[in-house]
mmCIF file of C-alpha atoms and ligand atoms in Angstrom:
data_model
loop_
_atom_site.group_PDB
_atom_site.id
_atom_site.type_symbol
_atom_site.label_atom_id
_atom_site.label_comp_id
_atom_site.label_asym_id
_atom_site.label_seq_id
_atom_site.Cartn_x
_atom_site.Cartn_y
_atom_site.Cartn_z
ATOM 1 C CA MET K 1 16.584 -52.751 1.617
ATOM 2 C CA LYS K 2 15.552 -54.457 4.096
ATOM 3 C CA LYS K 3 17.154 -53.096 7.270
ATOM 4 C CA ASN K 4 18.331 -55.065 9.898
ATOM 5 C CA ARG K 5 16.872 -55.214 13.019
ATOM 6 C CA VAL K 6 19.139 -55.564 16.175
ATOM 7 C CA LEU K 7 17.825 -55.439 19.769
ATOM 8 C CA THR K 8 19.134 -55.841 23.165
ATOM 9 C CA GLY K 9 17.878 -55.298 26.696
ATOM 10 C CA ILE K 10 20.138 -53.819 29.609
ATOM 11 C CA THR K 11 18.570 -55.518 32.788
ATOM 12 C CA THR K 12 17.800 -53.088 35.946
ATOM 13 C CA THR K 13 19.964 -53.818 38.858
ATOM 14 C CA GLY K 14 23.428 -51.905 38.805
ATOM 15 C CA THR K 15 24.889 -48.663 37.806
ATOM 16 C CA PRO K 16 26.809 -49.207 34.490
ATOM 17 C CA HIS K 17 30.776 -49.147 34.228
ATOM 18 C CA LEU K 18 33.059 -48.638 31.751
ATOM 19 C CA GLY K 19 33.225 -52.443 30.595
ATOM 20 C CA ASN K 20 29.678 -51.387 29.836
ATOM 21 C CA TYR K 21 29.861 -48.865 28.158
ATOM 22 C CA ILE K 22 33.437 -49.980 25.898
ATOM 23 C CA GLY K 23 31.302 -53.532 25.532
ATOM 24 C CA ALA K 24 28.216 -52.622 24.710
ATOM 25 C CA ILE K 25 26.983 -49.021 25.166
ATOM 26 C CA LYS K 26 29.337 -47.511 22.737
ATOM 27 C CA PRO K 27 29.348 -50.268 19.104
ATOM 28 C CA ALA K 28 25.327 -49.922 20.591
ATOM 29 C CA VAL K 29 25.068 -45.986 20.288
ATOM 30 C CA GLU K 30 27.412 -45.940 17.193
ATOM 31 C CA ALA K 31 25.452 -48.977 15.084
ATOM 32 C CA SER K 32 22.028 -46.634 15.592
ATOM 33 C CA GLN K 33 24.139 -44.417 13.312
ATOM 34 C CA SER K 34 24.086 -46.858 10.865
ATOM 35 C CA ASP K 35 20.531 -46.161 8.172
ATOM 36 C CA GLN K 36 20.919 -49.888 7.760
ATOM 37 C CA ILE K 37 20.200 -50.261 11.333
ATOM 38 C CA GLU K 38 16.462 -50.431 13.314
ATOM 39 C CA SER K 39 18.153 -50.520 16.726
ATOM 40 C CA PHE K 40 15.733 -51.566 19.711
ATOM 41 C CA PHE K 41 17.345 -50.855 23.088
ATOM 42 C CA PHE K 42 15.124 -51.570 26.377
ATOM 43 C CA LEU K 43 15.462 -51.909 29.744
ATOM 44 C CA ALA K 44 14.335 -54.901 31.051
ATOM 45 C CA ASP K 45 13.009 -54.466 34.483
ATOM 46 C CA TYR K 46 11.016 -56.751 34.628
ATOM 47 C CA HIS K 47 14.544 -59.456 33.844
ATOM 48 C CA ALA K 48 15.284 -57.030 36.834
ATOM 49 C CA LEU K 49 13.310 -58.768 39.228
ATOM 50 C CA ILE K 50 15.013 -62.287 39.113
ATOM 51 C CA LYS K 51 18.358 -61.681 40.040
ATOM 52 C CA THR K 52 16.854 -59.046 43.329
ATOM 53 C CA GLN K 53 14.157 -57.773 45.887
ATOM 54 C CA ASP K 54 15.909 -54.676 46.113
ATOM 55 C CA LYS K 55 13.435 -52.545 44.797
ATOM 56 C CA SER K 56 15.186 -49.252 45.493
ATOM 57 C CA LEU K 57 18.195 -50.708 43.563
ATOM 58 C CA VAL K 58 15.638 -51.974 40.078
ATOM 59 C CA HIS K 59 14.227 -47.921 40.684
ATOM 60 C CA GLN K 60 17.558 -46.409 40.947
ATOM 61 C CA SER K 61 19.503 -48.503 38.420
ATOM 62 C CA THR K 62 16.463 -47.833 35.890
ATOM 63 C CA LYS K 63 16.832 -43.963 36.158
ATOM 64 C CA GLU K 64 20.767 -44.422 36.147
ATOM 65 C CA VAL K 65 20.658 -46.762 32.477
ATOM 66 C CA ALA K 66 18.069 -44.712 30.854
ATOM 67 C CA ALA K 67 19.975 -41.196 31.983
ATOM 68 C CA CYS K 68 23.473 -42.980 31.112
ATOM 69 C CA TRP K 69 23.000 -44.034 27.274
ATOM 70 C CA LEU K 70 20.509 -41.097 26.742
ATOM 71 C CA ALA K 71 24.088 -38.855 28.085
ATOM 72 C CA LEU K 72 26.049 -41.062 26.001
ATOM 73 C CA GLY K 73 25.155 -39.962 22.581
ATOM 74 C CA LEU K 74 22.163 -42.610 22.005
ATOM 75 C CA ASP K 75 19.541 -40.742 19.507
ATOM 76 C CA THR K 76 16.127 -41.740 20.256
ATOM 77 C CA SER K 77 14.809 -40.410 17.256
ATOM 78 C CA LYS K 78 16.679 -43.011 15.189
ATOM 79 C CA ALA K 79 17.091 -45.550 17.645
ATOM 80 C CA MET K 80 13.890 -46.994 19.681
ATOM 81 C CA PHE K 81 14.746 -46.882 23.394
ATOM 82 C CA TYR K 82 11.665 -48.440 25.892
ATOM 83 C CA ARG K 83 11.466 -49.585 29.243
ATOM 84 C CA GLN K 84 9.810 -53.711 29.043
ATOM 85 C CA SER K 85 7.469 -52.451 31.852
ATOM 86 C CA ASP K 86 5.884 -50.338 29.459
ATOM 87 C CA ILE K 87 5.102 -52.647 26.784
ATOM 88 C CA PRO K 88 2.368 -55.281 28.545
ATOM 89 C CA GLU K 89 2.599 -57.418 25.233
ATOM 90 C CA ILE K 90 5.726 -58.653 26.368
ATOM 91 C CA PRO K 91 4.654 -60.423 29.133
ATOM 92 C CA GLU K 92 1.511 -61.410 27.383
ATOM 93 C CA LEU K 93 3.820 -63.123 24.837
ATOM 94 C CA THR K 94 5.938 -64.720 27.281
ATOM 95 C CA TRP K 95 2.885 -66.789 28.195
ATOM 96 C CA LEU K 96 2.078 -67.905 24.779
ATOM 97 C CA LEU K 97 5.917 -68.650 24.185
ATOM 98 C CA THR K 98 5.710 -70.920 27.589
ATOM 99 C CA CYS K 99 3.474 -72.690 26.106
ATOM 100 C CA MET K 100 5.131 -73.363 23.433
ATOM 101 C CA THR K 101 7.875 -74.128 25.174
ATOM 102 C CA ALA K 102 9.968 -77.639 26.492
ATOM 103 C CA LYS K 103 10.166 -78.204 30.055
ATOM 104 C CA GLY K 104 13.411 -79.702 29.269
ATOM 105 C CA LEU K 105 14.577 -77.380 27.321
ATOM 106 C CA MET K 106 14.925 -75.105 30.491
ATOM 107 C CA ASN K 107 16.431 -77.744 32.069
ATOM 108 C CA ARG K 108 19.729 -77.516 29.967
ATOM 109 C CA ALA K 109 19.774 -73.283 30.457
ATOM 110 C CA HIS K 110 23.195 -72.703 32.377
ATOM 111 C CA ALA K 111 21.692 -69.889 35.361
ATOM 112 C CA TYR K 112 19.428 -72.841 36.511
ATOM 113 C CA LYS K 113 21.549 -74.986 35.695
ATOM 114 C CA SER K 114 24.766 -73.987 37.655
ATOM 115 C CA ALA K 115 21.948 -72.437 40.781
ATOM 116 C CA VAL K 116 21.639 -76.182 41.373
ATOM 117 C CA GLN K 117 24.962 -77.364 41.166
ATOM 118 C CA ASP K 118 25.703 -74.378 44.042
ATOM 119 C CA ASN K 119 22.580 -76.355 45.796
ATOM 120 C CA SER K 120 24.142 -79.757 45.270
ATOM 121 C CA ALA K 121 27.578 -78.550 45.670
ATOM 122 C CA THR K 122 26.202 -77.090 49.651
ATOM 123 C CA GLY K 123 24.224 -80.132 50.542
ATOM 124 C CA GLU K 124 20.901 -77.914 50.098
ATOM 125 C CA ASP K 125 17.958 -79.348 48.546
ATOM 126 C CA ALA K 126 17.967 -78.903 44.373
ATOM 127 C CA ASP K 127 15.361 -76.430 44.084
ATOM 128 C CA HIS K 128 16.614 -74.258 47.281
ATOM 129 C CA GLY K 129 16.459 -70.390 46.413
ATOM 130 C CA ILE K 130 15.157 -70.682 42.957
ATOM 131 C CA THR K 131 12.569 -69.480 41.847
ATOM 132 C CA MET K 132 10.099 -70.231 38.216
ATOM 133 C CA GLY K 133 11.444 -66.377 37.562
ATOM 134 C CA LEU K 134 14.972 -67.685 37.352
ATOM 135 C CA PHE K 135 14.071 -71.357 35.597
ATOM 136 C CA SER K 136 12.047 -69.498 32.466
ATOM 137 C CA TYR K 137 13.790 -66.239 32.114
ATOM 138 C CA PRO K 138 15.250 -67.484 28.479
ATOM 139 C CA ILE K 139 10.998 -67.013 27.624
ATOM 140 C CA LEU K 140 10.547 -63.535 29.167
ATOM 141 C CA MET K 141 14.378 -63.502 26.811
ATOM 142 C CA ALA K 142 12.630 -65.075 24.392
ATOM 143 C CA ALA K 143 9.235 -62.469 24.184
ATOM 144 C CA ASP K 144 11.568 -59.756 24.749
ATOM 145 C CA ILE K 145 13.350 -60.691 21.465
ATOM 146 C CA LEU K 146 10.205 -61.720 18.990
ATOM 147 C CA MET K 147 8.076 -59.034 19.830
ATOM 148 C CA PHE K 148 9.987 -57.231 17.556
ATOM 149 C CA ASN K 149 11.270 -60.124 15.390
ATOM 150 C CA ALA K 150 14.701 -58.977 16.047
ATOM 151 C CA GLN K 151 17.756 -60.509 14.078
ATOM 152 C CA ILE K 152 20.377 -59.083 15.237
ATOM 153 C CA ILE K 153 21.063 -59.648 18.809
ATOM 154 C CA PRO K 154 24.377 -58.216 20.631
ATOM 155 C CA VAL K 155 25.354 -60.306 23.679
ATOM 156 C CA GLY K 156 27.578 -60.741 25.819
ATOM 157 C CA ARG K 157 28.607 -64.439 25.885
ATOM 158 C CA ASP K 158 27.005 -66.265 28.592
ATOM 159 C CA GLN K 159 23.514 -64.363 26.666
ATOM 160 C CA VAL K 160 23.965 -66.328 23.136
ATOM 161 C CA GLN K 161 22.491 -69.743 24.621
ATOM 162 C CA HIS K 162 19.385 -67.521 25.244
ATOM 163 C CA VAL K 163 19.183 -66.169 22.199
ATOM 164 C CA GLU K 164 19.381 -70.167 20.240
ATOM 165 C CA MET K 165 16.267 -71.056 22.629
ATOM 166 C CA ALA K 166 14.705 -67.750 21.983
ATOM 167 C CA ARG K 167 14.955 -69.072 18.082
ATOM 168 C CA ASP K 168 13.986 -73.308 19.388
ATOM 169 C CA ILE K 169 11.224 -71.881 20.716
ATOM 170 C CA ALA K 170 10.255 -69.282 17.721
ATOM 171 C CA GLN K 171 11.071 -72.825 15.430
ATOM 172 C CA ARG K 172 7.998 -74.676 17.082
ATOM 173 C CA PHE K 173 6.205 -71.851 17.506
ATOM 174 C CA ASN K 174 5.832 -71.327 13.797
ATOM 175 C CA HIS K 175 5.544 -75.169 13.088
ATOM 176 C CA HIS K 176 2.214 -74.785 15.061
ATOM 177 C CA TYR K 177 0.840 -71.416 13.903
ATOM 178 C CA GLY K 178 2.381 -70.318 10.652
ATOM 179 C CA THR K 179 5.013 -68.684 10.193
ATOM 180 C CA PHE K 180 5.235 -65.466 13.166
ATOM 181 C CA PHE K 181 8.630 -65.360 13.827
ATOM 182 C CA GLU K 182 12.108 -64.563 12.012
ATOM 183 C CA LEU K 183 14.682 -66.320 14.122
ATOM 184 C CA PRO K 184 16.891 -64.067 15.776
ATOM 185 C CA GLU K 185 21.250 -64.188 15.261
ATOM 186 C CA ALA K 186 23.304 -63.756 18.734
ATOM 187 C CA GLN K 187 26.259 -61.563 17.998
ATOM 188 C CA ILE K 188 29.048 -61.010 20.277
ATOM 189 C CA ASP K 189 31.534 -58.302 19.509
ATOM 190 C CA GLU K 190 35.285 -59.748 19.592
ATOM 191 C CA ASP K 191 36.604 -56.922 19.642
ATOM 192 C CA HIS K 192 35.256 -55.361 22.691
ATOM 193 C CA GLU K 193 34.734 -58.105 25.029
ATOM 194 C CA THR K 194 36.341 -58.031 27.830
ATOM 195 C CA LEU K 195 37.165 -54.730 29.756
ATOM 196 C CA LEU K 196 39.486 -55.834 32.772
ATOM 197 C CA GLY K 197 38.768 -54.716 36.272
ATOM 198 C CA LEU K 198 40.921 -52.872 38.704
ATOM 199 C CA ASP K 199 41.815 -56.203 40.473
ATOM 200 C CA GLY K 200 42.568 -57.808 36.462
ATOM 201 C CA ARG K 201 39.774 -59.842 36.793
ATOM 202 C CA LYS K 202 36.838 -59.470 33.473
ATOM 203 C CA MET K 203 35.101 -56.049 35.215
ATOM 204 C CA SER K 204 31.908 -57.016 36.434
ATOM 205 C CA LYS K 205 29.463 -55.807 39.156
ATOM 206 C CA SER K 206 29.514 -59.332 40.636
ATOM 207 C CA TYR K 207 33.090 -58.201 41.581
ATOM 208 C CA LYS K 208 33.112 -54.975 42.603
ATOM 209 C CA ASN K 209 36.137 -54.063 40.800
ATOM 210 C CA THR K 210 34.387 -51.420 38.664
ATOM 211 C CA ILE K 211 34.836 -48.151 37.153
ATOM 212 C CA PRO K 212 31.723 -46.632 37.643
ATOM 213 C CA ILE K 213 30.841 -44.414 34.179
ATOM 214 C CA PHE K 214 29.925 -41.054 35.519
ATOM 215 C CA LEU K 215 31.754 -40.516 38.632
ATOM 216 C CA SER K 216 33.379 -37.462 39.483
ATOM 217 C CA GLU K 217 36.335 -36.267 38.560
ATOM 218 C CA LYS K 218 38.028 -36.780 41.951
ATOM 219 C CA GLN K 219 36.391 -39.908 42.489
ATOM 220 C CA LEU K 220 37.450 -40.831 38.773
ATOM 221 C CA ARG K 221 40.995 -40.403 39.388
ATOM 222 C CA LYS K 222 40.966 -42.261 43.140
ATOM 223 C CA HIS K 223 39.060 -44.933 40.704
ATOM 224 C CA VAL K 224 41.978 -45.169 38.501
ATOM 225 C CA ASN K 225 45.263 -44.750 40.876
ATOM 226 C CA LYS K 226 43.256 -48.257 42.664
ATOM 227 C CA ILE K 227 43.919 -50.342 39.062
ATOM 228 C CA LYS K 228 46.599 -52.649 40.173
ATOM 229 C CA THR K 229 49.992 -52.782 38.734
ATOM 230 C CA ASN K 230 52.620 -54.431 39.230
ATOM 231 C CA LEU K 231 56.343 -53.129 41.612
ATOM 232 C CA LEU K 232 58.385 -51.981 38.229
ATOM 233 C CA GLU K 233 59.988 -48.904 39.115
ATOM 234 C CA PRO K 234 59.991 -45.749 36.890
ATOM 235 C CA GLY K 235 63.119 -46.064 33.605
ATOM 236 C CA VAL K 236 62.247 -50.201 33.787
ATOM 237 C CA PRO K 237 60.515 -51.492 30.949
ATOM 238 C CA LYS K 238 56.526 -52.630 31.071
ATOM 239 C CA ASP K 239 54.561 -54.616 29.396
ATOM 240 C CA PRO K 240 51.742 -53.535 27.560
ATOM 241 C CA GLU K 241 49.829 -56.677 27.159
ATOM 242 C CA SER K 242 49.734 -57.441 30.646
ATOM 243 C CA SER K 243 49.105 -54.280 31.593
ATOM 244 C CA ILE K 244 45.089 -53.185 33.035
ATOM 245 C CA VAL K 245 46.053 -49.512 32.639
ATOM 246 C CA PHE K 246 47.547 -50.228 29.029
ATOM 247 C CA GLN K 247 44.566 -52.495 28.069
ATOM 248 C CA LEU K 248 41.745 -49.615 29.379
ATOM 249 C CA TRP K 249 43.726 -46.743 27.533
ATOM 250 C CA SER K 250 43.849 -48.707 24.335
ATOM 251 C CA ALA K 251 39.816 -48.619 24.578
ATOM 252 C CA PHE K 252 39.633 -45.208 24.821
ATOM 253 C CA ALA K 253 42.724 -44.182 22.957
ATOM 254 C CA THR K 254 43.206 -43.285 19.022
ATOM 255 C CA SER K 255 45.274 -45.377 16.760
ATOM 256 C CA GLU K 256 48.478 -43.466 17.797
ATOM 257 C CA GLN K 257 47.837 -42.884 20.957
ATOM 258 C CA ILE K 258 48.002 -46.091 21.373
ATOM 259 C CA GLN K 259 51.149 -46.574 19.366
ATOM 260 C CA GLU K 260 52.877 -43.718 21.392
ATOM 261 C CA MET K 261 51.489 -45.044 25.170
ATOM 262 C CA SER K 262 53.259 -48.583 23.504
ATOM 263 C CA HIS K 263 56.577 -46.425 23.560
ATOM 264 C CA GLN K 264 56.486 -44.856 26.647
ATOM 265 C CA PHE K 265 55.580 -48.272 28.299
ATOM 266 C CA SER K 266 59.327 -49.973 26.508
ATOM 267 C CA SER K 267 60.758 -46.893 27.592
ATOM 268 C CA GLY K 268 59.635 -47.458 31.176
ATOM 269 C CA ILE K 269 57.159 -45.148 32.278
ATOM 270 C CA ALA K 270 56.571 -44.759 35.643
ATOM 271 C CA TRP K 271 53.106 -46.158 36.793
ATOM 272 C CA GLY K 272 51.929 -42.613 38.702
ATOM 273 C CA GLU K 273 52.377 -40.831 35.280
ATOM 274 C CA ALA K 274 51.268 -43.866 33.138
ATOM 275 C CA LYS K 275 47.525 -43.432 35.114
ATOM 276 C CA GLN K 276 47.550 -40.136 35.433
ATOM 277 C CA LEU K 277 47.519 -39.859 31.552
ATOM 278 C CA LEU K 278 44.943 -42.623 32.104
ATOM 279 C CA PHE K 279 42.943 -40.759 34.136
ATOM 280 C CA GLU K 280 43.181 -37.711 31.489
ATOM 281 C CA LEU K 281 42.597 -39.536 29.023
ATOM 282 C CA ILE K 282 39.536 -40.958 29.694
ATOM 283 C CA ASN K 283 38.078 -37.848 31.532
ATOM 284 C CA SER K 284 38.053 -35.798 28.915
ATOM 285 C CA LYS K 285 35.617 -38.232 26.918
ATOM 286 C CA LEU K 286 33.282 -38.249 29.425
ATOM 287 C CA GLU K 287 33.231 -34.538 30.932
ATOM 288 C CA ARG K 288 30.652 -33.674 28.535
ATOM 289 C CA PRO K 289 28.075 -36.520 28.347
ATOM 290 C CA ARG K 290 28.453 -36.573 32.520
ATOM 291 C CA GLU K 291 27.542 -32.818 32.538
ATOM 292 C CA ILE K 292 24.282 -34.258 30.621
ATOM 293 C CA TYR K 293 23.925 -37.005 33.252
ATOM 294 C CA ASN K 294 24.182 -35.011 35.616
ATOM 295 C CA GLU K 295 21.286 -32.654 34.296
ATOM 296 C CA LEU K 296 18.771 -35.685 33.512
ATOM 297 C CA MET K 297 19.179 -37.618 36.661
ATOM 298 C CA ALA K 298 18.093 -34.121 38.283
ATOM 299 C CA ASN K 299 15.321 -34.021 36.255
ATOM 300 C CA PRO K 300 13.682 -37.717 36.192
ATOM 301 C CA ASP K 301 10.547 -36.093 34.274
ATOM 302 C CA GLN K 302 12.733 -36.258 31.048
ATOM 303 C CA ILE K 303 13.614 -39.261 31.074
ATOM 304 C CA GLU K 304 10.561 -40.550 32.023
ATOM 305 C CA SER K 305 9.242 -38.315 28.975
ATOM 306 C CA VAL K 306 11.789 -40.066 26.743
ATOM 307 C CA LEU K 307 10.357 -43.738 27.863
ATOM 308 C CA LEU K 308 6.833 -43.466 27.498
ATOM 309 C CA ASP K 309 7.495 -41.675 23.854
ATOM 310 C CA GLY K 310 10.142 -44.523 23.396
ATOM 311 C CA ALA K 311 6.679 -47.145 24.651
ATOM 312 C CA GLU K 312 4.310 -45.080 22.699
ATOM 313 C CA ARG K 313 6.483 -45.823 19.443
ATOM 314 C CA ALA K 314 7.334 -49.783 20.358
ATOM 315 C CA ARG K 315 3.230 -50.203 20.919
ATOM 316 C CA HIS K 316 2.286 -49.582 17.778
ATOM 317 C CA HIS K 317 3.972 -52.377 16.605
ATOM 318 C CA SER K 318 3.539 -54.476 19.684
ATOM 319 C CA LEU K 319 -0.252 -54.031 19.521
ATOM 320 C CA GLU K 320 -1.079 -55.298 16.522
ATOM 321 C CA PHE K 321 1.818 -58.215 16.113
ATOM 322 C CA MET K 322 0.050 -59.630 19.352
ATOM 323 C CA LYS K 323 -3.183 -59.429 17.902
ATOM 324 C CA GLU K 324 -2.534 -61.231 14.944
ATOM 325 C CA LEU K 325 -0.660 -63.625 17.854
ATOM 326 C CA ARG K 326 -3.761 -64.219 19.623
ATOM 327 C CA ALA K 327 -5.665 -64.976 16.679
ATOM 328 C CA ALA K 328 -2.857 -67.428 15.131
ATOM 329 C CA VAL K 329 -3.440 -69.589 18.701
ATOM 330 C CA GLY K 330 -7.134 -69.487 19.023
ATOM 331 C CA ILE K 331 -7.838 -65.950 21.451
ATOM 332 C CA GLN K 332 -9.941 -63.788 19.806
ATOM 333 C CA SER K 333 -13.828 -62.138 19.370
ATOM 334 C CA LEU K 334 -16.793 -64.168 18.654
ATOM 335 C CA LYS K 335 -18.250 -61.701 17.019
HETATM 336 N N1 LIG B 1 19.066 -61.256 29.602
HETATM 337 C C1 LIG B 1 20.199 -59.958 28.984
HETATM 338 C C2 LIG B 1 21.699 -60.263 30.928
HETATM 339 O O1 LIG B 1 22.050 -60.562 31.325
HETATM 340 C C3 LIG B 1 19.448 -59.406 29.770
HETATM 341 C C4 LIG B 1 18.211 -59.479 28.707
HETATM 342 C C5 LIG B 1 17.055 -59.210 28.989
HETATM 343 C C6 LIG B 1 18.084 -59.482 26.871
HETATM 344 N N2 LIG B 1 16.201 -59.427 26.945
HETATM 345 C C7 LIG B 1 17.131 -59.383 26.064
HETATM 346 C C8 LIG B 1 19.456 -59.054 26.005
HETATM 347 C C9 LIG B 1 16.740 -59.646 25.302
HETATM 348 C C10 LIG B 1 19.051 -59.588 24.415
HETATM 349 C C11 LIG B 1 17.899 -59.566 23.813
HETATM 350 O O2 LIG B 1 22.212 -59.419 29.546
#
């Protein structure tokens, strides 16, 4: 049976938080255990350069994201786990694809469009502060995907358009040069989509409302205590549906525990007590991974060697494929 190839990238511009864990890391690590699936996960460090010029942020985030996925149980003998910049065939393919991409297609990319809109709202020139990196970043993302002929691309809703663009670009290449690429499809995990942050908006680094995955126990407790609640007193029934505490509980709890907490809400559990239980639950799930994470962060050469090993395996495929693609466009030895 042919395996499904699943691929996703993580941009290295921040510290992974519980929203990333529930929405992306946990489902990805679990799916990678399946024998029907071949998983490719990579640190999108070239993508990071589109968003920031802070080199220590990129460097630190690369280390943190890698340590995080490893500590949370990614089995690198099953999944391919690598750093984008260790695969030079990716930027090489990006160029071939750039020459196949209509500028009009990139004009429609929403990240670019919203930057233009922001400029017009503030009366700036339309191109103010917009780099070619931002403009053409869907092509880099297409190269990430097409390099490994991945079919299923788990992403957040904001990335669906980019996966569709990768399809368009692949089709155009196939049309001109012969069928080299499979057409990828975005996959959105509806169940785990949005975890709310401390303030009740979507948990996101841009809102500064996150709970990082690997805080010390003390810091984790502090963050949980900061979660916004209403002013209902102990003994007054509380609505689980509208509660951030309950939503976080549900993300970590078993179905029995969810039921139980739902009863406790109806019978008026005090917010302080609910938060204490929530802290204990999250902490119990993260205690062991936290130890592994701290060990890895203290020994970055271990992380480095895992990544280099992943890159070497990934390049078995990308080097060969790139040779074929180069020949397909007429770039090959004259002998
Ligand atoms: N652009 C994606 C994001 O910001 C990350 C990413 C880069 C990616 N390359 C990818 C996701 C390829 C899926 C496939 O979330």
